[in-house]
Amino acid sequence: MIQLNNIEKYYANKGVKSYILRHVTTTIKQGEFVSIMGPSGAGKSTLLNIIGMLEEPTYGTYEFLGEDVTTLNERKRIELYRNHIGFVFQAYHLIDEMTVYENIEAPLLYKKIGSSERASRIADLLDRFNIVAKKDLFPNQLSGGQQQLVGIARALAAQPSIILADEPTGNLQSAQADEIMNLFKKLNQEDGITIIQVTHSEKNATYGNRILHIADGVVKDDVKVIV
Amino acid sequence: MFRLNLKIALRNLWRNRGITAINVGGLAIALAAFILVTMYFTYETSFDKSNPNYKNVYVVGVSYPEFKTNYIAAPFAKAIKQTYPEVESVGLIKEGSFELTIKNGKNTLFTKNILAVDYNAAKILNIQPENGLTKPSGEVERLNYLSKESMQTLFPDKKDNKPEMVGYGASNSGITVVVAGSIRSNEHSNFVFDGISLAAELGEHDNYDMNDYSIFLKLKPNVNVANLEKKITDLYRYELLKNNTSKKSTAELKAISTFLDPLSNLHLRPKAGNDMPYKTLIALSVLGFLILVIACINFTNLSIAQAANRAKEVGVKKVMGAYRSQLTLQFLTEIFIQCFVATILALILAELVLPYFNNLFQVGLSIWQVDSDLIWQLPLILSLITLIAGIYPAMVLSGFKPALVLKGNFSTSKQNSWLRNGLLVFQFCIAVVFIIGLLIINSQLKYMRSQDVGFNSSQVVYIKNLTLFNNPVKFGSVSFNPVRDRLLKIPGIKSATVASFIPGGQNGINSYEVNASKANIDFVNVDFDYFETLDIKLKEGRFFLNTFKTDTINSAIINESAVAKYSIKNPVGQTIRGCGIDYKIVGVIKDFKTQGFESIVQPTIYTIKDPCGSYKTQILLKIEENKMADALAALKAQWPQINPKDGEDFRYEFLDELYGKLFKKQEQLQSVFFAAALLTIFIAILGLFAFAKYITNGRIKEIAVRKILGASDVQIFKLINSSFFIMVLIANVISWPIAYILTKKWLETFAYRIDLPAMPFVSSALITILLTVITVSIQAKKAVKANPVDALKYE
């Protein structure tokens, strides 16, 4: 599904290149649950951003679903966002002026999904995440864990084939974190959604089935998680 | 989708309601001003536009070396019509030159302007009596029409539209006239009248020396006007030469030319006149537009300042699959909503201010008219301000890169600061120019009020009169002496005189010659006591005196400017020749400003006897202040006996009020500038207030850290104020030269003016800096007073 070939990312400052990523080559298949781990500043988030096409690599090629997407115009990229990719953020990034319901509805509106279909999908998600009672609340009226649930529900609303999560539990207490990670695991196993997460926590990484260890921009280790 | 965006927009606006209110309120005020200006502009530029011939009508003007005029001899109309086929028709009009009383028994009507028009002119200028335009024929020489209201005054019980008989002038004048019907005078026209006197032909017995008509041409479509202008000049010179009654030399004729002035120019910038009204209108429009721009800048600035709050929304929406264009549209919608609300508020505001505005500009504008141009102008203005205010923020906001804004520590304060600061500086530039302008206009007006005009118009009463007191006797004029004798018997009346023109009005112009140097100068025909009544200062020689027999025959008094014009040495005793008389100069008076401060005092000659002069009808009395009321009452009672020929209706005006009208335009300008300066400052300060709020909010963390590091409150105030202080200073420096040039240009329209003072420049700097510091400090106070712990807590 994802094919990264010799990806490099650096910033040139006064002739000195400071590398964020070097020679990253890897393949991620449909249905995998990959955790990207490493110390602060290792380039984890940059790698995830490149996979999510939020940043372009300085060098190397990137194929998404067999299509070269290394440089892609905005319109095509947004088409991919609409149909294939869901994002989950550490700081949740819900839109403060929208209710829970509206936050989940927003991607469906961009995807131009009919109103009855929208209503049923949102009802389904609210039900599944047990947040039906909260649907008319605004994000600041929810706890962090609940906000992240809404964030995930929003990411799932457009029925993506892959979810990219940047430290999804970074701002959460451990009980809530476990809940979120279990949810991811369930989504991966039952719905076959590919999940790529960046995490600091060894424990969270074990929810997935593959771990990429990154240090100083280089993939040091690529291990399968054996349950 | 649209509904959701609308909801978000409303929630967003509500959350920032303080700033939204400032934004919308400021815009509404500016828009109200702009709407008024737009309405006024439309009104002023559409005089006579309802005339179907609007585009093809021209007035024929004459250009002399000294001046230009639209007054021309009547026979020339016929000459043009006969010579040039491209002229479709030619009409003549003549304004009423004096007040006429019209009577029906006890009902009296005072008319100022009975317009004499010939049938063609009425057709060209679209002057339509209510019962239709008919050509006078046969026995009926003239068809007279009065306005409906006038008819109502004369015939209160009249219901029908039948002709009525009325008396002209005093009831003993014996002149009766038939009023054929009523006519509506279009106030929105260059031709405003109390009544119309319609003739089949006008000025049939006039010659080429009698320049008291205006000729209007209706040209056939697509005529080359410049070419025709030249041909008419040739014709005019030819006709003058052929009928050379005034014995003009060929060189003099060569210096005379004619011009064609389109009807559309007549109201604002007639060639025979000045284009001050036009310039004022343009200046006013620019003011209105600038105020609107300032309000739009507030919008732009605050929207960009808010960008940090909206950046996350943009990032999230983009990764959820929103196109940039969709986001742009969303932000434009938000701004449109605010502009729309502002427009509604502006209309309400404009409606509230309209009475004052109408009063100030002497117009009758109204917003709620079905046929008003506002119907299409308003949506246009609305979309325009939405674009001006919204397009840039919308582009900036929708252009955010999700990867940057979603990392969490995104700040916009650096990126666009040059633009926001630039806009702020621009706003203050305009405000500073307005303040300086206002202060300088004020000083000039103060100068005009306090400066000696060279004569004293207070306690001088001007009595309207039709009796001619000319010397030599012409057209049945009578001597003023018995009238003066009776007037002086009334207690309180110190002096009485009669003249052809009064200060504040136009003088006559004629050719006079001293030592073989010939020039056209102003003349005023006066009587004894003229200079004493007006308290005019003598420079040398003497005033006219009863005791000198020659004063009523060939004595003249000239002013300093005339002495300079002819460069006469020792003028008293010398001869000045005009109208076939050798006048002896008996006195020289100091210049006095009959025409206000805008035009320079003209060389003028004052004579008692002048065969070529004008009618002496304007009676001037100097009355003691404390006996004014009694004297006026006595005058009213005795007037019929004092002035038996035109004594029935005693009407008077105070000369200082008449003269004060010369200042009216400038006082109008002052009011407008005052309003404009106040508005711009207010709106700019509103913007600054909201802007400072954002800046300090953005710096709360920095302020907290500084406080922990030991900064005192004063130091923090200084820190926050310094950047604004610099910006205002820059704005001042930029706008000083602009204001200097503009005010200098304005002052140059005055013949008598102040030197450009430095004080307004300093004051404007002080005012703006003070206002800025106060505004910013109010905002800074909150940040300074806040507990640093709250600001530094990690969210």
PDB file of C-alpha atoms in Angstrom, chain B residues 574-713:
ATOM      1  CA  GLN B 574      -6.090 113.225 -12.218  1.00  0.00           C
ATOM      2  CA  THR B 575      -8.549 112.202 -14.893  1.00  0.00           C
ATOM      3  CA  ILE B 576     -10.059 108.787 -15.547  1.00  0.00           C
ATOM      4  CA  ARG B 577     -12.099 108.456 -18.701  1.00  0.00           C
ATOM      5  CA  GLY B 578     -15.081 106.150 -19.176  1.00  0.00           C
ATOM      6  CA  CYS B 579     -18.482 106.234 -20.858  1.00  0.00           C
ATOM      7  CA  GLY B 580     -17.565 109.406 -22.646  1.00  0.00           C
ATOM      8  CA  ILE B 581     -17.017 111.320 -19.419  1.00  0.00           C
ATOM      9  CA  ASP B 582     -13.730 112.659 -18.095  1.00  0.00           C
ATOM     10  CA  TYR B 583     -13.998 111.868 -14.407  1.00  0.00           C
ATOM     11  CA  LYS B 584     -11.855 113.730 -11.936  1.00  0.00           C
ATOM     12  CA  ILE B 585     -10.461 111.543  -9.194  1.00  0.00           C
ATOM     13  CA  VAL B 586     -11.344 113.227  -5.919  1.00  0.00           C
ATOM     14  CA  GLY B 587     -10.393 110.484  -3.511  1.00  0.00           C
ATOM     15  CA  VAL B 588      -8.672 107.155  -3.086  1.00  0.00           C
ATOM     16  CA  ILE B 589     -10.094 104.621  -0.643  1.00  0.00           C
ATOM     17  CA  LYS B 590      -8.353 101.712   0.968  1.00  0.00           C
ATOM     18  CA  ASP B 591      -9.159  98.347  -0.587  1.00  0.00           C
ATOM     19  CA  PHE B 592     -12.028  96.551   1.069  1.00  0.00           C
ATOM     20  CA  LYS B 593     -12.996  92.951   0.479  1.00  0.00           C
ATOM     21  CA  THR B 594     -16.356  93.048  -1.253  1.00  0.00           C
ATOM     22  CA  GLN B 595     -15.833  89.552  -2.561  1.00  0.00           C
ATOM     23  CA  GLY B 596     -14.647  87.852   0.609  1.00  0.00           C
ATOM     24  CA  PHE B 597     -11.226  86.308   0.932  1.00  0.00           C
ATOM     25  CA  GLU B 598     -11.128  84.072  -2.090  1.00  0.00           C
ATOM     26  CA  SER B 599     -10.733  86.641  -4.828  1.00  0.00           C
ATOM     27  CA  ILE B 600      -8.383  89.527  -4.756  1.00  0.00           C
ATOM     28  CA  VAL B 601      -9.884  93.008  -4.427  1.00  0.00           C
ATOM     29  CA  GLN B 602     -10.641  94.218  -7.944  1.00  0.00           C
ATOM     30  CA  PRO B 603      -9.646  97.672  -9.184  1.00  0.00           C
ATOM     31  CA  THR B 604     -12.873  99.593  -8.734  1.00  0.00           C
ATOM     32  CA  ILE B 605     -14.231 103.003  -9.581  1.00  0.00           C
ATOM     33  CA  TYR B 606     -17.078 104.653  -7.653  1.00  0.00           C
ATOM     34  CA  THR B 607     -19.114 107.345  -9.373  1.00  0.00           C
ATOM     35  CA  ILE B 608     -22.403 109.120  -8.767  1.00  0.00           C
ATOM     36  CA  LYS B 609     -23.156 109.949 -12.380  1.00  0.00           C
ATOM     37  CA  ASP B 610     -22.695 107.169 -14.909  1.00  0.00           C
ATOM     38  CA  PRO B 611     -24.747 106.990 -18.117  1.00  0.00           C
ATOM     39  CA  CYS B 612     -23.367 103.486 -18.837  1.00  0.00           C
ATOM     40  CA  GLY B 613     -23.849 102.324 -15.293  1.00  0.00           C
ATOM     41  CA  SER B 614     -26.378 100.137 -13.625  1.00  0.00           C
ATOM     42  CA  TYR B 615     -29.614 100.890 -11.852  1.00  0.00           C
ATOM     43  CA  LYS B 616     -29.142 102.364  -8.433  1.00  0.00           C
ATOM     44  CA  THR B 617     -31.749 100.514  -6.429  1.00  0.00           C
ATOM     45  CA  GLN B 618     -29.940  99.016  -3.441  1.00  0.00           C
ATOM     46  CA  ILE B 619     -30.636 101.162  -0.406  1.00  0.00           C
ATOM     47  CA  LEU B 620     -28.241 100.874   2.508  1.00  0.00           C
ATOM     48  CA  LEU B 621     -28.885 102.350   5.962  1.00  0.00           C
ATOM     49  CA  LYS B 622     -26.614 102.551   8.963  1.00  0.00           C
ATOM     50  CA  ILE B 623     -28.674 102.297  12.116  1.00  0.00           C
ATOM     51  CA  GLU B 624     -27.645 102.700  15.738  1.00  0.00           C
ATOM     52  CA  GLU B 625     -27.550  99.368  17.450  1.00  0.00           C
ATOM     53  CA  ASN B 626     -29.786 100.126  20.413  1.00  0.00           C
ATOM     54  CA  LYS B 627     -32.414 101.807  18.273  1.00  0.00           C
ATOM     55  CA  MET B 628     -32.492  99.110  15.594  1.00  0.00           C
ATOM     56  CA  ALA B 629     -35.914  97.640  16.447  1.00  0.00           C
ATOM     57  CA  ASP B 630     -37.607 101.012  16.736  1.00  0.00           C
ATOM     58  CA  ALA B 631     -36.020 102.290  13.569  1.00  0.00           C
ATOM     59  CA  LEU B 632     -37.097  99.219  11.614  1.00  0.00           C
ATOM     60  CA  ALA B 633     -40.653  99.530  12.942  1.00  0.00           C
ATOM     61  CA  ALA B 634     -40.735 103.192  11.980  1.00  0.00           C
ATOM     62  CA  LEU B 635     -39.344 102.366   8.552  1.00  0.00           C
ATOM     63  CA  LYS B 636     -41.998  99.776   7.970  1.00  0.00           C
ATOM     64  CA  ALA B 637     -44.727 102.207   8.921  1.00  0.00           C
ATOM     65  CA  GLN B 638     -43.426 105.148   6.908  1.00  0.00           C
ATOM     66  CA  TRP B 639     -41.976 103.305   3.914  1.00  0.00           C
ATOM     67  CA  PRO B 640     -44.959 103.884   1.604  1.00  0.00           C
ATOM     68  CA  GLN B 641     -44.620 107.639   2.093  1.00  0.00           C
ATOM     69  CA  ILE B 642     -40.815 107.654   1.947  1.00  0.00           C
ATOM     70  CA  ASN B 643     -40.600 105.644  -1.242  1.00  0.00           C
ATOM     71  CA  PRO B 644     -43.885 106.299  -3.008  1.00  0.00           C
ATOM     72  CA  LYS B 645     -42.938 104.420  -6.182  1.00  0.00           C
ATOM     73  CA  ASP B 646     -42.132 101.110  -4.516  1.00  0.00           C
ATOM     74  CA  GLY B 647     -43.078 101.544  -0.907  1.00  0.00           C
ATOM     75  CA  GLU B 648     -45.880  99.112  -0.499  1.00  0.00           C
ATOM     76  CA  ASP B 649     -43.818  96.184   0.667  1.00  0.00           C
ATOM     77  CA  PHE B 650     -40.993  96.934   3.049  1.00  0.00           C
ATOM     78  CA  ARG B 651     -38.421  94.167   2.872  1.00  0.00           C
ATOM     79  CA  TYR B 652     -34.927  94.263   4.234  1.00  0.00           C
ATOM     80  CA  GLU B 653     -31.902  92.137   5.041  1.00  0.00           C
ATOM     81  CA  PHE B 654     -28.945  92.721   7.283  1.00  0.00           C
ATOM     82  CA  LEU B 655     -25.839  93.311   5.246  1.00  0.00           C
ATOM     83  CA  ASP B 656     -23.575  91.288   7.549  1.00  0.00           C
ATOM     84  CA  GLU B 657     -25.786  88.246   6.968  1.00  0.00           C
ATOM     85  CA  LEU B 658     -25.656  88.764   3.223  1.00  0.00           C
ATOM     86  CA  TYR B 659     -21.901  89.213   3.283  1.00  0.00           C
ATOM     87  CA  GLY B 660     -21.588  86.196   5.588  1.00  0.00           C
ATOM     88  CA  LYS B 661     -22.966  84.019   2.777  1.00  0.00           C
ATOM     89  CA  LEU B 662     -19.599  84.377   1.059  1.00  0.00           C
ATOM     90  CA  PHE B 663     -18.142  82.313   3.905  1.00  0.00           C
ATOM     91  CA  LYS B 664     -20.779  79.643   3.765  1.00  0.00           C
ATOM     92  CA  LYS B 665     -18.944  77.299   1.402  1.00  0.00           C
ATOM     93  CA  GLN B 666     -15.863  77.388   3.588  1.00  0.00           C
ATOM     94  CA  GLU B 667     -17.888  76.792   6.708  1.00  0.00           C
ATOM     95  CA  GLN B 668     -19.497  73.828   4.968  1.00  0.00           C
ATOM     96  CA  LEU B 669     -16.060  72.515   4.186  1.00  0.00           C
ATOM     97  CA  GLN B 670     -15.048  72.994   7.775  1.00  0.00           C
ATOM     98  CA  SER B 671     -18.021  70.996   9.040  1.00  0.00           C
ATOM     99  CA  VAL B 672     -17.351  68.225   6.560  1.00  0.00           C
ATOM    100  CA  PHE B 673     -13.697  68.097   7.471  1.00  0.00           C
ATOM    101  CA  PHE B 674     -14.504  68.130  11.120  1.00  0.00           C
ATOM    102  CA  ALA B 675     -16.818  65.150  10.675  1.00  0.00           C
ATOM    103  CA  ALA B 676     -14.341  63.344   8.429  1.00  0.00           C
ATOM    104  CA  ALA B 677     -11.395  63.890  10.761  1.00  0.00           C
ATOM    105  CA  LEU B 678     -13.401  62.805  13.758  1.00  0.00           C
ATOM    106  CA  LEU B 679     -14.649  59.717  11.946  1.00  0.00           C
ATOM    107  CA  THR B 680     -11.259  58.607  10.696  1.00  0.00           C
ATOM    108  CA  ILE B 681      -9.669  59.074  14.073  1.00  0.00           C
ATOM    109  CA  PHE B 682     -12.508  57.260  15.752  1.00  0.00           C
ATOM    110  CA  ILE B 683     -12.406  54.357  13.334  1.00  0.00           C
ATOM    111  CA  ALA B 684      -8.626  54.175  13.380  1.00  0.00           C
ATOM    112  CA  ILE B 685      -8.636  54.167  17.185  1.00  0.00           C
ATOM    113  CA  LEU B 686     -11.304  51.454  17.196  1.00  0.00           C
ATOM    114  CA  GLY B 687      -9.075  49.377  14.993  1.00  0.00           C
ATOM    115  CA  LEU B 688      -6.057  50.106  17.120  1.00  0.00           C
ATOM    116  CA  PHE B 689      -7.975  49.161  20.236  1.00  0.00           C
ATOM    117  CA  ALA B 690      -8.900  45.762  18.901  1.00  0.00           C
ATOM    118  CA  PHE B 691      -5.496  45.287  17.352  1.00  0.00           C
ATOM    119  CA  ALA B 692      -3.679  46.104  20.575  1.00  0.00           C
ATOM    120  CA  LYS B 693      -5.877  43.579  22.308  1.00  0.00           C
ATOM    121  CA  TYR B 694      -4.699  40.868  19.983  1.00  0.00           C
ATOM    122  CA  ILE B 695      -1.098  41.849  20.216  1.00  0.00           C
ATOM    123  CA  THR B 696      -1.109  41.868  23.999  1.00  0.00           C
ATOM    124  CA  ASN B 697      -3.018  38.591  24.089  1.00  0.00           C
ATOM    125  CA  GLY B 698      -0.342  37.114  21.903  1.00  0.00           C
ATOM    126  CA  ARG B 699       2.345  38.405  24.216  1.00  0.00           C
ATOM    127  CA  ILE B 700       0.808  37.380  27.528  1.00  0.00           C
ATOM    128  CA  LYS B 701       3.298  34.567  27.902  1.00  0.00           C
ATOM    129  CA  GLU B 702       6.215  36.854  27.112  1.00  0.00           C
ATOM    130  CA  ILE B 703       4.937  39.431  29.592  1.00  0.00           C
ATOM    131  CA  ALA B 704       4.582  36.758  32.262  1.00  0.00           C
ATOM    132  CA  VAL B 705       8.143  35.580  31.726  1.00  0.00           C
ATOM    133  CA  ARG B 706       9.429  39.135  31.867  1.00  0.00           C
ATOM    134  CA  LYS B 707       7.544  39.775  35.080  1.00  0.00           C
ATOM    135  CA  ILE B 708       9.057  36.696  36.641  1.00  0.00           C
ATOM    136  CA  LEU B 709      12.433  37.921  35.505  1.00  0.00           C
ATOM    137  CA  GLY B 710      11.796  41.149  37.398  1.00  0.00           C
ATOM    138  CA  ALA B 711      10.356  43.648  34.916  1.00  0.00           C
ATOM    139  CA  SER B 712       8.341  46.434  36.502  1.00  0.00           C
ATOM    140  CA  ASP B 713       4.863  47.362  35.284  1.00  0.00           C
TER     141      ASP B 713
END
